[in-house]
Short mmCIF file of C-alpha atoms in Angstrom, two decimals:
data_model
loop_
_atom_site.label_atom_id
_atom_site.label_comp_id
_atom_site.label_asym_id
_atom_site.label_seq_id
_atom_site.Cartn_x
_atom_site.Cartn_y
_atom_site.Cartn_z
CA UNK A 1162 34.56 11.26 16.93
CA UNK A 1163 37.90 12.19 15.08
CA UNK A 1164 38.90 8.69 14.14
CA UNK A 1165 39.54 8.07 10.16
CA UNK A 1166 37.18 6.39 7.76
CA UNK A 1167 39.26 3.51 6.30
CA UNK A 1168 38.53 2.93 2.43
CA UNK A 1169 39.67 -0.01 0.54
CA UNK A 1170 39.65 -0.88 -2.97
CA UNK A 1171 41.54 -3.35 -5.86
CA UNK A 1172 43.25 -0.06 -7.08
CA UNK A 1173 41.97 3.33 -8.04
CA UNK A 1174 38.32 2.85 -8.30
CA UNK A 1175 37.38 3.35 -4.89
CA UNK A 1176 39.12 7.07 -5.01
CA UNK A 1177 35.37 7.64 -6.73
CA UNK A 1178 33.90 6.81 -3.30
CA UNK A 1179 36.90 8.75 -1.62
CA UNK A 1180 36.05 12.02 -3.57
CA UNK A 1181 32.40 11.82 -2.74
CA UNK A 1182 33.29 11.27 1.05
CA UNK A 1183 35.67 14.44 1.07
CA UNK A 1184 32.61 16.25 -0.83
CA UNK A 1185 29.65 15.19 1.23
CA UNK A 1186 31.52 14.80 4.47
CA UNK A 1187 34.19 17.79 4.45
CA UNK A 1188 35.19 17.17 8.15
CA UNK A 1189 36.03 13.38 7.70
CA UNK A 1190 39.69 12.15 7.66
CA UNK A 1191 40.16 9.31 5.17
CA UNK A 1192 42.69 6.90 4.96
CA UNK A 1193 42.96 5.11 1.53
CA UNK A 1194 44.58 1.86 0.41
CA UNK A 1195 44.63 0.82 -3.34
CA UNK A 1196 45.95 -2.71 -3.91
CA UNK A 1197 47.20 -1.55 -7.47
CA UNK A 1198 49.63 -4.43 -7.56
CA UNK A 1199 47.02 -7.00 -7.58
CA UNK A 1200 44.32 -4.97 -9.39
CA UNK A 1201 42.03 -5.97 -11.04
CA UNK A 1202 40.02 -8.20 -8.86
CA UNK A 1203 37.21 -8.72 -11.26
CA UNK A 1204 38.49 -11.94 -12.86
CA UNK A 1205 40.05 -13.54 -9.65
CA UNK A 1206 38.87 -16.28 -7.81
CA UNK A 1207 36.65 -15.44 -4.82
CA UNK A 1208 39.18 -17.05 -2.37
CA UNK A 1209 41.73 -15.06 -3.22
CA UNK A 1210 39.72 -11.60 -3.09
CA UNK A 1211 38.47 -12.79 0.49
CA UNK A 1212 42.26 -13.28 1.30
CA UNK A 1213 43.47 -9.81 -0.06
CA UNK A 1214 40.80 -8.12 1.43
CA UNK A 1215 41.54 -9.57 5.12
CA UNK A 1216 45.05 -8.56 4.44
CA UNK A 1217 44.25 -5.00 3.68
CA UNK A 1218 41.85 -4.54 6.26
CA UNK A 1219 44.58 -6.05 8.91
CA UNK A 1220 46.96 -3.49 7.60
CA UNK A 1221 44.32 -0.40 8.04
CA UNK A 1222 43.44 -1.49 11.43
CA UNK A 1223 46.71 -0.13 12.71
CA UNK A 1224 45.06 3.16 12.19
CA UNK A 1225 42.18 2.78 14.59
CA UNK A 1226 39.51 3.56 11.90
CA UNK A 1227 36.08 4.09 13.15
CA UNK A 1228 34.47 2.42 10.13
CA UNK A 1229 35.89 0.39 7.27
CA UNK A 1230 34.40 0.81 3.72
CA UNK A 1231 34.91 -1.93 1.19
CA UNK A 1232 35.00 0.49 -1.97
CA UNK A 1233 35.16 -2.60 -4.44
CA UNK A 1234 32.18 -4.10 -5.42
CA UNK A 1235 34.12 -7.15 -6.30
CA UNK A 1236 35.46 -7.60 -2.88
CA UNK A 1237 31.87 -6.34 -1.30
CA UNK A 1238 30.21 -9.34 -3.32
CA UNK A 1239 32.36 -11.95 -1.87
CA UNK A 1240 33.83 -10.79 1.38
CA UNK A 1241 31.50 -8.20 3.17
CA UNK A 1242 29.84 -10.56 5.55
CA UNK A 1243 33.10 -12.28 6.64
CA UNK A 1244 34.79 -8.82 7.41
CA UNK A 1245 31.46 -7.38 8.99
CA UNK A 1246 31.26 -10.42 11.22
CA UNK A 1247 35.00 -9.98 12.21
CA UNK A 1248 35.11 -6.43 13.14
CA UNK A 1249 33.23 -4.54 15.93
CA UNK A 1250 33.35 -1.23 13.90
CA UNK A 1251 30.59 -0.62 10.98
CA UNK A 1252 31.73 -2.07 7.69
CA UNK A 1253 30.05 -0.62 4.49
CA UNK A 1254 29.96 -2.07 1.28
CA UNK A 1255 29.00 -0.79 -1.90
CA UNK A 1256 26.58 -3.01 -3.45
CA UNK A 1257 23.48 -2.39 -1.10
CA UNK A 1258 23.88 1.46 -1.58
CA UNK A 1259 23.60 1.44 -5.42
CA UNK A 1260 20.83 -1.30 -5.06
CA UNK A 1261 18.81 0.91 -2.91
CA UNK A 1262 19.22 4.21 -5.27
CA UNK A 1263 17.92 2.11 -8.07
CA UNK A 1264 14.98 1.17 -6.33
CA UNK A 1265 14.12 4.72 -5.38
CA UNK A 1266 15.13 5.83 -9.02
CA UNK A 1267 13.27 3.39 -11.20
CA UNK A 1268 9.79 3.98 -12.34
CA UNK A 1269 9.47 1.10 -14.80
CA UNK A 1270 10.94 -1.34 -12.54
CA UNK A 1271 13.79 -2.44 -15.02
CA UNK A 1272 17.21 -1.94 -13.77
CA UNK A 1273 20.31 -2.52 -15.32
CA UNK A 1274 23.50 -3.58 -13.57
CA UNK A 1275 27.11 -3.59 -15.01
CA UNK A 1276 30.34 -4.75 -13.22
CA UNK A 1277 33.19 -7.21 -13.27
CA UNK A 1278 32.96 -10.60 -14.06
CA UNK A 1279 33.57 -11.57 -10.18
CA UNK A 1280 30.68 -9.08 -9.13
CA UNK A 1281 28.08 -10.15 -11.79
CA UNK A 1282 28.92 -13.94 -11.52
CA UNK A 1283 28.27 -13.59 -7.66
CA UNK A 1284 24.56 -12.31 -8.38
CA UNK A 1285 25.15 -9.81 -5.48
CA UNK A 1286 23.16 -6.93 -7.09
CA UNK A 1287 20.12 -9.20 -8.01
CA UNK A 1288 20.25 -10.47 -4.47
CA UNK A 1289 20.22 -7.08 -2.84
CA UNK A 1290 17.55 -5.69 -5.26
CA UNK A 1291 15.08 -8.51 -5.06
CA UNK A 1292 15.64 -8.90 -1.16
CA UNK A 1293 13.97 -5.52 -0.91
CA UNK A 1294 11.79 -5.39 -4.10
CA UNK A 1295 10.98 -9.08 -5.30
CA UNK A 1296 9.25 -7.57 -8.55
CA UNK A 1297 12.25 -5.75 -10.13
CA UNK A 1298 13.29 -6.94 -13.03
CA UNK A 1299 17.23 -7.05 -13.41
CA UNK A 1300 19.69 -7.08 -16.36
CA UNK A 1301 23.35 -7.74 -15.46
CA UNK A 1302 26.24 -7.51 -17.69
CA UNK A 1303 30.07 -7.85 -17.09
CA UNK A 1304 32.27 -5.40 -18.84
CA UNK A 1305 35.85 -6.76 -18.30
CA UNK A 1306 37.47 -4.21 -20.59
CA UNK A 1307 36.61 -1.01 -18.61
CA UNK A 1308 38.74 -1.46 -15.30
CA UNK A 1309 42.27 -1.84 -17.19
CA UNK A 1310 41.51 1.53 -18.87
CA UNK A 1311 40.96 3.21 -15.87
CA UNK A 1312 43.78 1.27 -13.80
CA UNK A 1313 46.12 2.86 -16.64
CA UNK A 1314 44.55 6.31 -16.27
CA UNK A 1315 43.39 6.07 -19.84
CA UNK A 1316 39.74 7.29 -18.60
CA UNK A 1317 40.13 10.45 -21.19
CA UNK A 1318 41.91 8.38 -24.09
CA UNK A 1319 40.41 8.57 -27.52
CA UNK A 1320 39.68 4.97 -27.45
CA UNK A 1321 37.52 5.04 -24.39
CA UNK A 1322 34.21 5.78 -26.20
CA UNK A 1323 34.85 3.07 -28.30
CA UNK A 1324 35.51 0.50 -25.77
CA UNK A 1325 32.71 1.50 -23.75
CA UNK A 1326 30.01 1.34 -26.93
CA UNK A 1327 31.30 -2.22 -27.64
CA UNK A 1328 30.83 -3.03 -23.80
CA UNK A 1329 27.09 -1.47 -23.62
CA UNK A 1330 25.79 -2.08 -27.06
CA UNK A 1331 23.41 -4.77 -26.16
CA UNK A 1332 22.24 -3.28 -22.60
CA UNK A 1333 21.40 0.35 -24.50
CA UNK A 1334 18.74 -1.44 -26.49
CA UNK A 1335 16.92 -2.62 -23.64
CA UNK A 1336 14.17 -0.83 -21.91
CA UNK A 1337 15.66 -0.36 -18.71
CA UNK A 1338 15.23 3.32 -17.00
CA UNK A 1339 18.16 3.07 -14.46
CA UNK A 1340 21.72 1.47 -14.73
CA UNK A 1341 23.97 0.80 -11.75
CA UNK A 1342 27.74 1.49 -12.07
CA UNK A 1343 28.33 -1.43 -10.28
CA UNK A 1344 32.26 -1.06 -10.03
CA UNK A 1345 33.79 1.84 -8.51
CA UNK A 1346 36.06 2.27 -11.41
CA UNK A 1347 33.21 3.39 -13.67
CA UNK A 1348 32.35 6.75 -12.52
CA UNK A 1349 35.77 7.79 -14.17
CA UNK A 1350 33.87 6.66 -17.40
CA UNK A 1351 30.66 8.30 -16.70
CA UNK A 1352 30.63 10.94 -19.75
CA UNK A 1353 31.07 7.79 -22.28
CA UNK A 1354 28.65 5.46 -20.43
CA UNK A 1355 26.21 8.47 -20.19
CA UNK A 1356 26.63 9.16 -24.05
CA UNK A 1357 26.22 5.71 -24.88
CA UNK A 1358 23.07 4.86 -22.92
CA UNK A 1359 21.15 8.06 -23.55
CA UNK A 1360 19.45 10.69 -21.68
CA UNK A 1361 16.24 8.56 -20.59
CA UNK A 1362 18.68 6.25 -18.45
CA UNK A 1363 19.52 7.37 -14.85
CA UNK A 1364 23.26 6.53 -13.91
CA UNK A 1365 23.50 5.21 -10.38
CA UNK A 1366 27.05 5.63 -8.95
CA UNK A 1367 27.51 2.90 -6.20
CA UNK A 1368 30.00 5.35 -5.20
CA UNK A 1369 28.08 8.43 -4.66
CA UNK A 1370 25.37 6.32 -3.00
CA UNK A 1371 27.98 4.71 -0.62
CA UNK A 1372 29.16 8.16 0.55
CA UNK A 1373 25.57 9.15 1.43
CA UNK A 1374 25.11 5.91 3.44
CA UNK A 1375 28.46 6.49 5.25
CA UNK A 1376 26.88 9.82 6.19
CA UNK A 1377 23.81 8.26 7.40
CA UNK A 1378 25.26 5.40 9.37
CA UNK A 1379 27.75 7.88 11.00
CA UNK A 1380 24.94 10.11 12.15
CA UNK A 1381 22.61 7.38 13.32
CA UNK A 1382 25.88 5.89 15.49
CA UNK A 1383 26.66 9.40 16.68
CA UNK A 1384 30.06 8.87 15.19
CA UNK A 1385 30.24 12.08 12.95
CA UNK A 1386 33.63 14.24 13.00
CA UNK A 1387 33.07 17.15 14.97
CA UNK A 1388 36.28 19.26 14.31
CA UNK A 1389 36.18 22.10 11.73
CA UNK A 1390 39.84 21.46 11.10
CA UNK A 1391 40.64 20.41 7.72
CA UNK A 1392 41.51 16.73 7.56
CA UNK A 1393 44.90 15.34 6.12
CA UNK A 1394 43.95 12.60 4.22
CA UNK A 1395 46.37 9.43 3.78
CA UNK A 1396 46.91 7.17 0.66
CA UNK A 1397 48.66 3.85 0.36
CA UNK A 1398 48.93 1.43 -2.55
CA UNK A 1399 50.73 -1.33 -3.36
CA UNK A 1400 51.81 -1.10 -6.89
CA UNK A 1401 53.55 2.00 -8.70
CA UNK A 1402 53.07 4.85 -6.26
CA UNK A 1403 53.76 7.51 -9.13
CA UNK A 1404 51.04 6.21 -11.24
CA UNK A 1405 48.71 6.02 -8.43
CA UNK A 1406 49.53 9.54 -7.20
CA UNK A 1407 49.06 10.79 -10.82
CA UNK A 1408 45.76 9.33 -11.32
CA UNK A 1409 44.51 10.50 -7.62
CA UNK A 1410 45.63 13.95 -7.94
CA UNK A 1411 43.92 14.10 -11.31
CA UNK A 1412 40.81 12.80 -9.87
CA UNK A 1413 40.80 14.80 -6.41
CA UNK A 1414 41.97 17.69 -7.78
CA UNK A 1415 44.33 18.07 -4.64
CA UNK A 1416 47.89 17.27 -3.92
CA UNK A 1417 48.00 13.90 -2.58
CA UNK A 1418 50.70 12.25 -0.50
CA UNK A 1419 51.00 8.44 -1.31
CA UNK A 1420 52.93 5.79 0.53
CA UNK A 1421 54.02 2.55 -1.21
CA UNK A 1422 53.52 -0.74 0.74
CA UNK A 1423 54.96 -3.79 -0.21
CA UNK A 1424 53.46 -6.91 0.85
CA UNK A 1425 55.65 -9.00 3.22
CA UNK A 1426 53.63 -12.41 2.37
CA UNK A 1427 54.02 -13.81 -1.05
CA UNK A 1428 51.32 -12.86 -3.11
CA UNK A 1429 49.31 -14.91 -5.81
CA UNK A 1430 49.58 -12.84 -9.13
CA UNK B 466 10.98 -9.10 10.48
CA UNK B 467 7.08 -9.17 10.25
CA UNK B 468 6.27 -6.39 12.53
CA UNK B 469 5.02 -3.07 10.93
CA UNK B 470 6.76 0.28 10.46
CA UNK B 471 4.66 3.20 12.50
CA UNK B 472 4.70 6.22 10.65
CA UNK B 473 3.16 9.28 12.21
CA UNK B 474 2.16 12.95 11.00
CA UNK B 475 0.12 16.02 11.85
CA UNK B 476 -2.35 14.99 9.05
CA UNK B 477 -1.88 13.66 5.42
CA UNK B 478 1.54 15.05 4.66
CA UNK B 479 3.22 11.85 6.05
CA UNK B 480 1.25 9.88 3.33
CA UNK B 481 3.84 11.09 1.02
CA UNK B 482 6.65 9.19 3.39
CA UNK B 483 4.08 6.33 3.39
CA UNK B 484 3.76 6.16 -0.32
CA UNK B 485 7.23 6.14 -1.09
CA UNK B 486 7.83 3.40 1.61
CA UNK B 487 5.37 1.38 -0.29
CA UNK B 488 7.12 1.97 -3.33
CA UNK B 489 10.50 1.62 -2.25
CA UNK B 490 9.90 -1.51 0.26
CA UNK B 491 6.83 -3.24 -1.04
CA UNK B 492 7.19 -6.08 1.36
CA UNK B 493 6.85 -3.66 4.60
CA UNK B 494 3.57 -3.32 6.46
CA UNK B 495 2.79 0.19 7.56
CA UNK B 496 0.82 1.48 10.47
CA UNK B 497 -0.01 5.40 9.82
CA UNK B 498 -1.48 8.03 12.29
CA UNK B 499 -2.55 11.33 10.72
CA UNK B 500 -3.47 13.53 13.75
CA UNK B 501 -5.81 15.75 11.41
CA UNK B 502 -8.19 16.94 14.28
CA UNK B 503 -4.93 18.93 15.53
CA UNK B 504 -3.08 19.66 12.36
CA UNK B 505 -1.41 21.85 11.31
CA UNK B 506 1.62 21.64 13.73
CA UNK B 507 3.58 24.53 12.22
CA UNK B 508 2.04 27.38 14.11
CA UNK B 509 1.87 25.70 17.45
CA UNK B 510 4.37 26.06 20.60
CA UNK B 511 7.09 23.29 20.56
CA UNK B 512 5.68 22.03 24.06
CA UNK B 513 2.20 21.13 22.30
CA UNK B 514 3.78 19.46 19.40
CA UNK B 515 6.11 17.33 21.80
CA UNK B 516 2.87 16.52 23.71
CA UNK B 517 1.08 15.26 20.73
CA UNK B 518 3.92 13.27 19.45
CA UNK B 519 4.53 11.26 22.94
CA UNK B 520 0.54 10.56 22.59
CA UNK B 521 0.78 9.40 19.06
CA UNK B 522 3.46 7.32 19.80
CA UNK B 523 1.67 5.58 22.62
CA UNK B 524 -0.97 4.87 20.66
CA UNK B 525 1.04 3.27 17.97
CA UNK B 526 2.97 1.24 20.46
CA UNK B 527 0.14 -1.20 21.06
CA UNK B 528 0.98 -2.53 17.59
CA UNK B 529 4.41 -3.48 18.58
CA UNK B 530 6.09 -1.78 15.59
CA UNK B 531 9.81 -2.41 14.81
CA UNK B 532 10.35 1.32 13.92
CA UNK B 533 8.71 4.63 14.51
CA UNK B 534 9.06 7.28 11.78
CA UNK B 535 8.15 10.82 12.61
CA UNK B 536 6.98 11.72 9.17
CA UNK B 537 6.25 15.43 10.27
CA UNK B 538 9.28 18.06 9.77
CA UNK B 539 7.65 20.20 12.82
CA UNK B 540 7.62 17.25 14.94
CA UNK B 541 10.90 16.19 14.00
CA UNK B 542 12.63 19.30 14.77
CA UNK B 543 11.29 19.53 18.31
CA UNK B 544 10.58 15.96 19.71
CA UNK B 545 12.76 13.48 17.62
CA UNK B 546 15.57 13.50 20.51
CA UNK B 547 12.93 13.10 23.20
CA UNK B 548 11.18 10.07 21.22
CA UNK B 549 14.46 8.51 20.50
CA UNK B 550 15.86 8.50 24.08
CA UNK B 551 12.58 6.80 25.06
CA UNK B 552 12.17 4.02 22.84
CA UNK B 553 14.51 1.08 22.27
CA UNK B 554 13.53 0.66 18.61
CA UNK B 555 14.99 2.83 15.73
CA UNK B 556 13.29 6.19 15.46
CA UNK B 557 13.59 7.99 12.17
CA UNK B 558 12.85 11.78 11.55
CA UNK B 559 12.57 13.63 8.14
CA UNK B 560 15.11 16.32 8.45
CA UNK B 561 18.43 14.42 8.33
CA UNK B 562 17.79 12.60 5.34
CA UNK B 563 16.55 15.69 3.37
CA UNK B 564 19.70 17.59 4.42
CA UNK B 565 22.09 14.65 3.28
CA UNK B 566 20.26 14.46 0.23
CA UNK B 567 20.70 18.18 -0.30
CA UNK B 568 24.43 18.01 0.49
CA UNK B 569 24.97 15.08 -2.10
CA UNK B 570 22.79 17.04 -4.64
CA UNK B 571 24.18 20.85 -4.47
CA UNK B 572 27.20 21.63 -6.61
CA UNK B 573 27.42 25.43 -5.64
CA UNK B 574 26.71 24.98 -2.07
CA UNK B 575 23.68 27.14 -1.66
CA UNK B 576 20.71 25.41 -0.35
CA UNK B 577 17.16 26.49 0.06
CA UNK B 578 14.78 25.09 2.57
CA UNK B 579 11.04 25.66 2.94
CA UNK B 580 9.08 24.64 5.72
CA UNK B 581 6.46 25.34 8.50
CA UNK B 582 6.98 28.26 10.86
CA UNK B 583 7.68 25.76 13.56
CA UNK B 584 10.21 24.05 11.59
CA UNK B 585 12.06 27.25 10.30
CA UNK B 586 12.16 28.83 13.67
CA UNK B 587 13.90 25.75 14.87
CA UNK B 588 16.58 26.02 12.55
CA UNK B 589 16.79 22.20 12.72
CA UNK B 590 17.70 22.13 8.88
CA UNK B 591 20.78 24.56 9.23
CA UNK B 592 21.81 22.78 12.28
CA UNK B 593 21.62 19.24 10.41
CA UNK B 594 23.41 20.63 7.12
CA UNK B 595 26.12 22.84 8.89
CA UNK B 596 26.91 19.65 11.28
CA UNK B 597 27.89 17.68 8.39
CA UNK B 598 29.24 20.50 5.88
CA UNK B 599 30.02 23.69 7.83
CA UNK B 600 30.49 25.88 4.43
CA UNK B 601 27.01 25.08 2.92
CA UNK B 602 25.16 28.23 2.80
CA UNK B 603 21.40 27.96 3.47
CA UNK B 604 18.37 30.07 2.83
CA UNK B 605 15.30 28.93 4.63
CA UNK B 606 11.62 30.42 4.47
CA UNK B 607 8.45 29.61 6.22
CA UNK B 608 5.62 28.87 3.78
CA UNK B 609 2.34 28.95 6.13
CA UNK B 610 -0.16 28.81 3.31
CA UNK B 611 0.84 25.66 1.71
CA UNK B 612 -0.20 23.06 4.28
CA UNK B 613 -3.90 24.11 4.81
CA UNK B 614 -4.43 23.82 0.99
CA UNK B 615 -3.14 20.08 1.23
CA UNK B 616 -4.92 19.31 4.40
CA UNK B 617 -8.19 20.53 2.67
CA UNK B 618 -7.26 18.24 -0.26
CA UNK B 619 -7.18 21.26 -2.56
CA UNK B 620 -3.56 20.15 -4.19
CA UNK B 621 -4.97 20.27 -7.72
CA UNK B 622 -7.10 23.49 -7.38
CA UNK B 623 -6.95 26.58 -9.42
CA UNK B 624 -5.41 28.73 -6.95
CA UNK B 625 -2.51 26.38 -5.98
CA UNK B 626 -0.17 27.81 -8.25
CA UNK B 627 -0.90 31.41 -7.47
CA UNK B 628 -0.46 30.62 -3.62
CA UNK B 629 2.91 28.58 -4.46
CA UNK B 630 3.92 31.69 -6.63
CA UNK B 631 3.59 34.13 -3.85
CA UNK B 632 4.97 31.76 -1.30
CA UNK B 633 8.24 31.19 -3.42
CA UNK B 634 8.55 34.67 -5.20
CA UNK B 635 11.69 35.78 -3.07
CA UNK B 636 13.43 32.54 -2.92
CA UNK B 637 13.20 31.92 -6.88
CA UNK B 638 15.48 34.92 -7.32
CA UNK B 639 18.15 33.41 -5.33
CA UNK B 640 21.06 31.60 -6.86
CA UNK B 641 20.33 28.27 -4.76
CA UNK B 642 20.73 24.80 -6.86
CA UNK B 643 18.67 22.84 -4.54
CA UNK B 644 15.54 23.18 -2.60
CA UNK B 645 14.69 21.08 0.29
CA UNK B 646 10.97 20.65 0.54
CA UNK B 647 11.07 20.62 4.35
CA UNK B 648 7.54 19.67 5.02
CA UNK B 649 6.04 16.18 3.96
CA UNK B 650 3.15 18.08 2.96
CA UNK B 651 4.95 19.60 0.04
CA UNK B 652 5.37 16.82 -2.37
CA UNK B 653 1.54 16.89 -2.82
CA UNK B 654 2.45 20.24 -4.51
CA UNK B 655 5.53 19.40 -6.66
CA UNK B 656 4.40 20.01 -9.84
CA UNK B 657 3.55 23.94 -8.85
CA UNK B 658 6.88 24.17 -6.83
CA UNK B 659 8.76 22.97 -9.52
CA UNK B 660 6.88 25.44 -12.19
CA UNK B 661 7.78 28.29 -9.98
CA UNK B 662 11.30 27.21 -9.14
CA UNK B 663 12.64 26.59 -12.64
CA UNK B 664 14.25 23.70 -14.21
CA UNK B 665 18.00 24.46 -12.70
CA UNK B 666 16.69 23.83 -9.14
CA UNK B 667 16.44 20.40 -7.92
CA UNK B 668 13.59 19.55 -5.46
CA UNK B 669 14.70 17.16 -2.70
CA UNK B 670 11.79 15.24 -1.15
CA UNK B 671 12.36 14.86 2.51
CA UNK B 672 9.76 12.03 2.06
CA UNK B 673 11.58 10.11 -0.76
CA UNK B 674 14.75 10.42 1.04
CA UNK B 675 13.19 9.23 4.42
CA UNK B 676 11.78 6.43 2.69
CA UNK B 677 15.64 5.45 1.42
CA UNK B 678 17.08 5.97 4.66
CA UNK B 679 14.35 3.60 6.42
CA UNK B 680 15.65 0.95 3.95
CA UNK B 681 19.19 1.61 4.99
CA UNK B 682 18.72 1.55 8.57
CA UNK B 683 16.27 -1.51 8.37
CA UNK B 684 19.03 -3.46 6.44
CA UNK B 685 21.79 -2.31 8.71
CA UNK B 686 19.79 -3.52 11.56
CA UNK B 687 18.87 -6.99 9.81
CA UNK B 688 15.14 -5.92 10.43
CA UNK B 689 14.07 -6.01 6.63
CA UNK B 690 10.74 -7.84 6.17
CA UNK B 691 11.41 -11.15 4.48
CA UNK B 692 7.58 -12.31 3.42
CA UNK B 693 6.35 -12.30 -0.12
CA UNK B 694 2.94 -11.68 1.09
CA UNK B 695 1.36 -8.27 0.14
CA UNK B 696 1.18 -6.57 3.42
CA UNK B 697 -1.93 -4.94 4.67
CA UNK B 698 -1.67 -1.27 5.81
CA UNK B 699 -3.57 0.43 8.45
CA UNK B 700 -4.71 4.03 8.72
CA UNK B 701 -5.67 5.98 11.62
CA UNK B 702 -6.70 9.41 11.99
CA UNK B 703 -8.17 11.79 14.99
CA UNK B 704 -10.13 13.85 12.47
CA UNK B 705 -12.82 13.60 9.51
CA UNK B 706 -11.97 10.02 8.43
CA UNK B 707 -13.95 10.58 5.25
CA UNK B 708 -11.72 13.41 4.15
CA UNK B 709 -8.71 11.60 5.11
CA UNK B 710 -9.80 8.42 3.13
CA UNK B 711 -10.35 10.71 0.16
CA UNK B 712 -7.26 12.01 0.30
CA UNK B 713 -5.17 9.07 1.12
CA UNK B 714 -6.90 6.97 -1.92
CA UNK B 715 -6.15 9.76 -4.28
CA UNK B 716 -2.54 10.07 -3.30
CA UNK B 717 -1.82 6.35 -2.94
CA UNK B 718 -3.84 4.91 -5.61
CA UNK B 719 -5.35 2.09 -3.58
CA UNK B 720 -8.26 1.34 -1.43
CA UNK B 721 -7.55 2.56 1.92
CA UNK B 722 -9.20 1.58 5.28
CA UNK B 723 -9.35 4.19 7.68
CA UNK B 724 -10.10 3.99 11.53
CA UNK B 725 -11.22 7.19 13.35
CA UNK B 726 -9.54 7.76 16.70
CA UNK B 727 -10.90 10.00 19.27
CA UNK B 728 -8.67 11.33 21.70
CA UNK B 729 -9.80 10.61 25.31
CA UNK B 730 -7.52 13.32 26.95
CA UNK B 731 -8.42 16.77 26.60
CA UNK B 732 -6.47 18.37 23.48
CA UNK B 733 -5.50 22.09 23.20
CA UNK B 734 -6.69 23.46 19.87
#
């Protein structure tokens, strides 16, 4: 099936999902939307995030995608069920894949979760983990300082390690054996997070795991792309297209064509 | 949904899938069938394996399972499509989950596969891997000496390492960075295989990965068990129930009730 996979995020974080989809499913075409004008979503009220997610999905539906991926943990936490109920195509979020991977990985049953305020406040990871495995012990913490670093492209700055150290100081003292990166921005900071948490803690990237589950679902629905032609991906963003392009090219290691989108409806900032 | 997951195998190999399902999905009830009277399936003709698989599925359907798992690579390779076309419940095999995990894991794009003669001859792993990622390089090898060791419960014998070393000598010299254990018996031999292949090669257990995908599929279909009661699993085997019980209890670390089944139709041995 040659239609594209639509991926949406509050900004550049979902590029971690896009990159893994490109690597794990090289025949699939991607249409990506980063709502950089309104990022971060983490501190916003749920009703705003739900409204923004519907708006982006409406925009992406013009391209008739075969699947919608909500590559933002905050939006998945509050809007996944609504979007899934509304569309007839598969809708995939990033929370359950990370939860399932953590359950597969953990040996001592103590799982850490880091995410935005919105994601952690929603309790969506605890719910996903305990729905499957009620005896799992979950330790959650919001890390509001991390997304702004990534959205500014500062994921290799000198301050990064210091900010990550401050954010994870308490968690790193607990006996958890795996840590879910419950925000698609965090894989940009994997080196620093890994350094702070130490070698005994397995990092679970909800981005990588989501790409794997996209592959599973497309296969089971008979919807995998079958053409050997190299797909041409499309990127859209609502904010500064030059900054977006710079971050995207650096992360994806390839030339990226970015189309700016100006919201025609007033937006709440 | 409180109905059981039916898992079938040529013998005890599928217990590696069952064990992971119990760990990753502790609320799910399992009905397991090991066709130990006719194991191994690896050297058999495809028409025989297809006939046996239909027969076991017929037996298991009396328990009205919500899903059938063909936890045998040989049977998956030749019978998955037929069984899937025949049943209205989800049917999961063990080949595609291993293939997807290898694609996620590999960094150099060179993937090794070991399996029975039947699995390797079918080319099912190559097909599954290249369907998703055409540029993957696949090196396959059949290891007919390994399944008989496991079926006799000799997975911790002194000879095991020597047999594994002989089987994997050629593969261990190639630059692959992950190796798919393309037979559900092989996780019993993980220590020896890991020792021979060395620390740079990631071992992909099709058993672990299948349990993970069972979780994914049950979630997406709204079919996860919701009761907190500890499920009571049921085991059936067509051969010696005492040997089966001994291997099952040693592998699963729990008391196992095994019911012997005598095939009423003549079987080809």
